[in-house]
Amino acid sequence: VLVTLLEEKTIDASVKLATALRKSGIATEVYPALEKLGKQFKYADQKGIPYVVIIGEDELKADKVTLKDMKTGEQETFTSKELIRSIEI
């Protein structure tokens, strides 16, 4: 899983989620810089990372995250706990 970094104010949430994913045994990487989403998707694609977790301002306000399946392009919104369960399946 690649966790995105979109804005300064979402960094803490991204790092916290990455830690929770790792504790659940899910291989997780946090994108190393604040960059456009398209560049982060391209990075995940080049590295063969199957899922990208997006935490933008809207997700932060709603206490949710968006999961993008890089193979199908489908996106779903989850709470952090729901996200971990859906990836573990």
Coordinates of N, CA, C and O in Angstrom, one line a residue:
V1 N 0.9 -1.2 0.0 CA 0.0 0.0 0.0 C 0.9 1.2 0.0 O 1.9 1.3 0.7
L2 N 0.5 2.2 -0.8 CA 1.2 3.5 -0.8 C 0.2 4.5 -0.1 O -0.9 4.6 -0.6
V3 N 0.6 5.2 0.9 CA -0.2 6.3 1.5 C 0.3 7.6 1.0 O 1.5 7.9 1.0
T4 N -0.6 8.4 0.4 CA -0.3 9.6 -0.2 C 0.0 10.7 0.8 O -0.4 10.7 1.9
L5 N 0.8 11.7 0.3 CA 1.0 13.0 1.0 C 0.5 14.1 0.1 O 1.1 14.4 -0.9
L6 N -0.6 14.7 0.5 CA -1.2 15.8 -0.4 C -1.0 17.2 0.1 O -0.8 18.1 -0.6
E7 N -1.1 17.3 1.4 CA -1.0 18.7 2.0 C -0.3 18.6 3.3 O -0.3 17.6 4.0
E8 N 0.2 19.7 3.8 CA 0.9 19.8 5.0 C 0.0 19.3 6.2 O 0.5 18.5 7.0
K9 N -1.3 19.7 6.2 CA -2.2 19.3 7.3 C -2.6 17.9 7.3 O -3.2 17.4 8.3
T10 N -2.3 17.1 6.2 CA -2.6 15.7 6.2 C -1.5 14.8 6.6 O -1.7 13.6 6.7
I11 N -0.3 15.3 6.7 CA 0.9 14.5 7.0 C 0.7 13.6 8.2 O 1.0 12.4 8.2
D12 N 0.3 14.2 9.3 CA 0.2 13.4 10.6 C -0.8 12.3 10.4 O -0.5 11.1 10.8
A13 N -1.9 12.5 9.7 CA -2.9 11.5 9.5 C -2.3 10.4 8.6 O -2.6 9.2 8.8
S14 N -1.6 10.7 7.6 CA -1.0 9.8 6.7 C 0.0 8.9 7.4 O 0.0 7.7 7.2
V15 N 0.9 9.5 8.2 CA 1.9 8.7 8.9 C 1.2 7.8 10.0 O 1.6 6.6 10.1
K16 N 0.2 8.3 10.7 CA -0.5 7.5 11.7 C -1.2 6.3 11.0 O -1.1 5.2 11.5
L17 N -1.8 6.5 9.9 CA -2.5 5.4 9.2 C -1.4 4.4 8.7 O -1.6 3.2 8.8
A18 N -0.3 4.9 8.2 CA 0.7 4.0 7.7 C 1.2 3.1 8.8 O 1.4 1.9 8.7
T19 N 1.4 3.7 10.0 CA 1.8 2.9 11.2 C 0.8 1.8 11.5 O 1.1 0.7 11.8
A20 N -0.5 2.2 11.5 CA -1.6 1.2 11.8 C -1.6 0.1 10.8 O -1.8 -1.1 11.1
L21 N -1.4 0.4 9.5 CA -1.4 -0.6 8.5 C -0.2 -1.6 8.7 O -0.3 -2.8 8.6
R22 N 1.0 -1.0 9.0 CA 2.2 -1.8 9.3 C 1.9 -2.7 10.5 O 2.3 -3.9 10.4
K23 N 1.3 -2.2 11.5 CA 1.1 -3.0 12.7 C 0.1 -4.2 12.4 O 0.1 -5.2 13.1
S24 N -0.7 -4.0 11.4 CA -1.6 -5.1 11.0 C -1.0 -6.0 10.0 O -1.6 -6.9 9.4
G25 N 0.3 -5.8 9.7 CA 1.0 -6.8 8.8 C 0.9 -6.4 7.4 O 1.2 -7.2 6.5
I26 N 0.5 -5.2 7.0 CA 0.3 -4.8 5.6 C 1.5 -4.0 5.2 O 1.8 -3.0 5.9
A27 N 2.2 -4.4 4.2 CA 3.4 -3.7 3.7 C 3.0 -2.3 3.3 O 2.1 -2.2 2.4
T28 N 3.5 -1.3 3.8 CA 3.1 0.1 3.6 C 4.2 1.0 3.4 O 5.2 1.0 4.1
E29 N 4.1 1.9 2.5 CA 5.0 3.0 2.2 C 4.3 4.3 2.2 O 3.2 4.4 1.7
V30 N 4.9 5.3 2.7 CA 4.4 6.7 2.7 C 5.1 7.4 1.6 O 6.4 7.4 1.5
Y31 N 4.4 8.1 0.7 CA 5.1 8.8 -0.4 C 6.0 9.8 0.2 O 5.6 10.5 1.2
P32 N 7.2 10.0 -0.3 CA 8.2 10.8 0.4 C 8.1 12.3 0.3 O 9.0 13.0 0.8
A33 N 7.1 12.8 -0.5 CA 7.1 14.3 -0.6 C 5.6 14.7 -0.9 O 4.8 13.9 -1.3
L34 N 5.4 16.0 -0.7 CA 4.1 16.6 -1.0 C 4.1 16.9 -2.5 O 4.8 17.8 -3.0
E35 N 3.3 16.1 -3.3 CA 3.3 16.2 -4.7 C 1.9 16.0 -5.2 O 1.0 15.5 -4.5
K36 N 1.7 16.3 -6.5 CA 0.4 16.0 -7.1 C 0.0 14.6 -7.1 O 0.9 13.7 -7.2
L37 N -1.3 14.3 -6.9 CA -1.8 12.9 -6.8 C -1.4 12.1 -8.0 O -1.0 10.9 -7.9
G38 N -1.4 12.7 -9.2 CA -1.0 11.9 -10.4 C 0.4 11.4 -10.4 O 0.7 10.2 -10.8
K39 N 1.3 12.2 -9.9 CA 2.7 11.8 -9.7 C 2.8 10.6 -8.7 O 3.6 9.7 -8.9
Q40 N 2.0 10.7 -7.6 CA 2.0 9.6 -6.6 C 1.4 8.3 -7.2 O 1.9 7.2 -6.9
F41 N 0.4 8.4 -8.0 CA -0.2 7.2 -8.6 C 0.8 6.6 -9.6 O 1.0 5.4 -9.6
K42 N 1.5 7.4 -10.3 CA 2.6 6.9 -11.3 C 3.7 6.2 -10.5 O 4.1 5.1 -10.9
Y43 N 4.1 6.8 -9.4 CA 5.1 6.2 -8.5 C 4.6 4.8 -8.1 O 5.4 3.8 -8.2
A44 N 3.4 4.7 -7.6 CA 2.9 3.4 -7.1 C 2.8 2.4 -8.3 O 3.2 1.2 -8.1
D45 N 2.4 2.8 -9.4 CA 2.3 2.0 -10.6 C 3.7 1.4 -11.0 O 3.9 0.3 -11.3
Q46 N 4.7 2.3 -11.0 CA 6.1 1.9 -11.4 C 6.7 0.9 -10.4 O 7.4 0.1 -10.8
K47 N 6.3 1.0 -9.1 CA 6.8 0.1 -8.1 C 5.9 -1.1 -7.9 O 6.2 -2.0 -7.1
G48 N 4.8 -1.2 -8.7 CA 4.0 -2.4 -8.6 C 3.2 -2.4 -7.3 O 2.8 -3.5 -6.8
I49 N 2.9 -1.3 -6.7 CA 2.1 -1.2 -5.5 C 0.6 -1.3 -5.9 O 0.1 -0.5 -6.6
P50 N -0.1 -2.3 -5.3 CA -1.5 -2.5 -5.8 C -2.5 -1.5 -5.3 O -3.6 -1.4 -5.9
Y51 N -2.3 -0.9 -4.2 CA -3.3 0.0 -3.6 C -2.7 1.3 -3.2 O -1.5 1.4 -2.7
V52 N -3.4 2.4 -3.4 CA -3.0 3.7 -2.9 C -4.1 4.3 -2.0 O -5.3 4.2 -2.3
V53 N -3.7 4.7 -0.8 CA -4.6 5.3 0.1 C -4.5 6.8 0.1 O -3.4 7.4 0.2
I54 N -5.6 7.5 -0.2 CA -5.6 8.9 -0.3 C -6.2 9.6 0.9 O -7.3 9.2 1.3
I55 N -5.5 10.5 1.5 CA -6.0 11.3 2.6 C -5.8 12.7 2.3 O -4.8 13.3 2.4
G56 N -6.9 13.3 1.7 CA -6.9 14.7 1.4 C -7.7 15.5 2.4 O -8.1 14.9 3.5
E57 N -7.9 16.7 2.2 CA -8.6 17.6 3.1 C -10.1 17.1 3.4 O -10.5 17.0 4.5
D58 N -10.8 16.6 2.3 CA -12.1 16.1 2.5 C -12.2 14.9 3.4 O -13.0 14.7 4.2
E59 N -11.2 14.0 3.1 CA -11.2 12.7 3.9 C -10.8 13.0 5.3 O -11.4 12.4 6.2
L60 N -9.9 14.0 5.5 CA -9.5 14.3 6.9 C -10.7 14.9 7.7 O -10.9 14.5 8.8
K61 N -11.5 15.7 7.1 CA -12.7 16.3 7.7 C -13.7 15.2 8.1 O -14.4 15.3 9.1
A62 N -13.9 14.3 7.2 CA -14.9 13.2 7.4 C -14.3 12.0 8.2 O -15.1 11.1 8.4
D63 N -13.1 12.1 8.6 CA -12.4 11.0 9.3 C -12.5 9.7 8.5 O -12.8 8.6 9.0
K64 N -12.2 9.8 7.2 CA -12.2 8.7 6.3 C -11.0 8.7 5.4 O -10.2 9.6 5.4
V65 N -10.8 7.6 4.7 CA -9.7 7.5 3.7 C -10.3 6.9 2.4 O -11.3 6.2 2.4
T66 N -9.6 7.2 1.3 CA -10.1 6.7 0.0 C -9.0 5.7 -0.4 O -7.8 6.0 -0.4
L67 N -9.5 4.5 -0.8 CA -8.6 3.4 -1.3 C -8.7 3.3 -2.8 O -9.9 3.0 -3.3
K68 N -7.7 3.4 -3.5 CA -7.7 3.2 -5.0 C -7.0 1.9 -5.3 O -5.9 1.6 -4.9
D69 N -7.7 1.0 -6.0 CA -7.1 -0.2 -6.5 C -6.4 0.1 -7.9 O -7.1 0.6 -8.8
M70 N -5.2 0.0 -7.9 CA -4.4 0.4 -9.1 C -4.6 -0.5 -10.3 O -4.4 0.0 -11.4
K71 N -5.1 -1.7 -10.1 CA -5.4 -2.6 -11.2 C -6.7 -2.2 -11.9 O -6.7 -2.2 -13.1
T72 N -7.7 -2.0 -11.1 CA -9.0 -1.7 -11.7 C -9.4 -0.3 -11.8 O -10.3 0.1 -12.5
G73 N -8.7 0.6 -11.0 CA -9.0 2.0 -11.0 C -10.1 2.4 -10.1 O -10.5 3.5 -10.0
E74 N -10.7 1.3 -9.5 CA -11.9 1.6 -8.6 C -11.4 2.3 -7.3 O -10.3 2.0 -6.8
Q75 N -12.3 3.1 -6.8 CA -12.0 3.8 -5.5 C -13.2 3.6 -4.6 O -14.3 3.7 -5.0
E76 N -12.8 3.4 -3.3 CA -13.8 3.3 -2.3 C -13.4 4.1 -1.0 O -12.2 4.2 -0.8
T77 N -14.4 4.6 -0.3 CA -14.1 5.3 0.9 C -14.4 4.5 2.1 O -15.4 3.8 2.2
F78 N -13.4 4.5 3.1 CA -13.6 3.7 4.3 C -13.1 4.5 5.5 O -12.4 5.5 5.4
T79 N -13.5 4.0 6.7 CA -12.8 4.5 7.9 C -11.5 3.7 8.0 O -11.3 2.8 7.3
S80 N -10.6 4.1 8.9 CA -9.3 3.5 9.0 C -9.5 2.0 9.3 O -8.8 1.1 8.7
K81 N -10.4 1.6 10.2 CA -10.5 0.2 10.6 C -11.1 -0.6 9.5 O -10.7 -1.7 9.2
E82 N -12.1 0.0 8.7 CA -12.7 -0.7 7.6 C -11.6 -0.9 6.5 O -11.6 -2.0 5.9
L83 N -10.7 0.1 6.3 CA -9.7 0.0 5.4 C -8.8 -1.2 5.7 O -8.5 -2.0 4.8
I84 N -8.3 -1.3 6.9 CA -7.5 -2.4 7.3 C -8.1 -3.8 7.0 O -7.5 -4.7 6.5
R85 N -9.4 -3.9 7.4 CA -10.1 -5.1 7.1 C -10.2 -5.4 5.7 O -10.1 -6.6 5.2
S86 N -10.5 -4.4 4.8 CA -10.7 -4.7 3.4 C -9.4 -5.1 2.7 O -9.4 -5.9 1.8
I87 N -8.3 -4.6 3.2 CA -7.0 -4.9 2.6 C -6.5 -6.3 3.0 O -6.0 -7.1 2.3
E88 N -6.9 -6.7 4.3 CA -6.4 -8.0 4.8 C -7.2 -9.1 4.1 O -6.7 -10.2 4.1
I89 N -8.3 -8.9 3.5 CA -9.1 -9.9 2.9 C -8.5 -10.4 1.6 O -7.9 -9.7 0.9

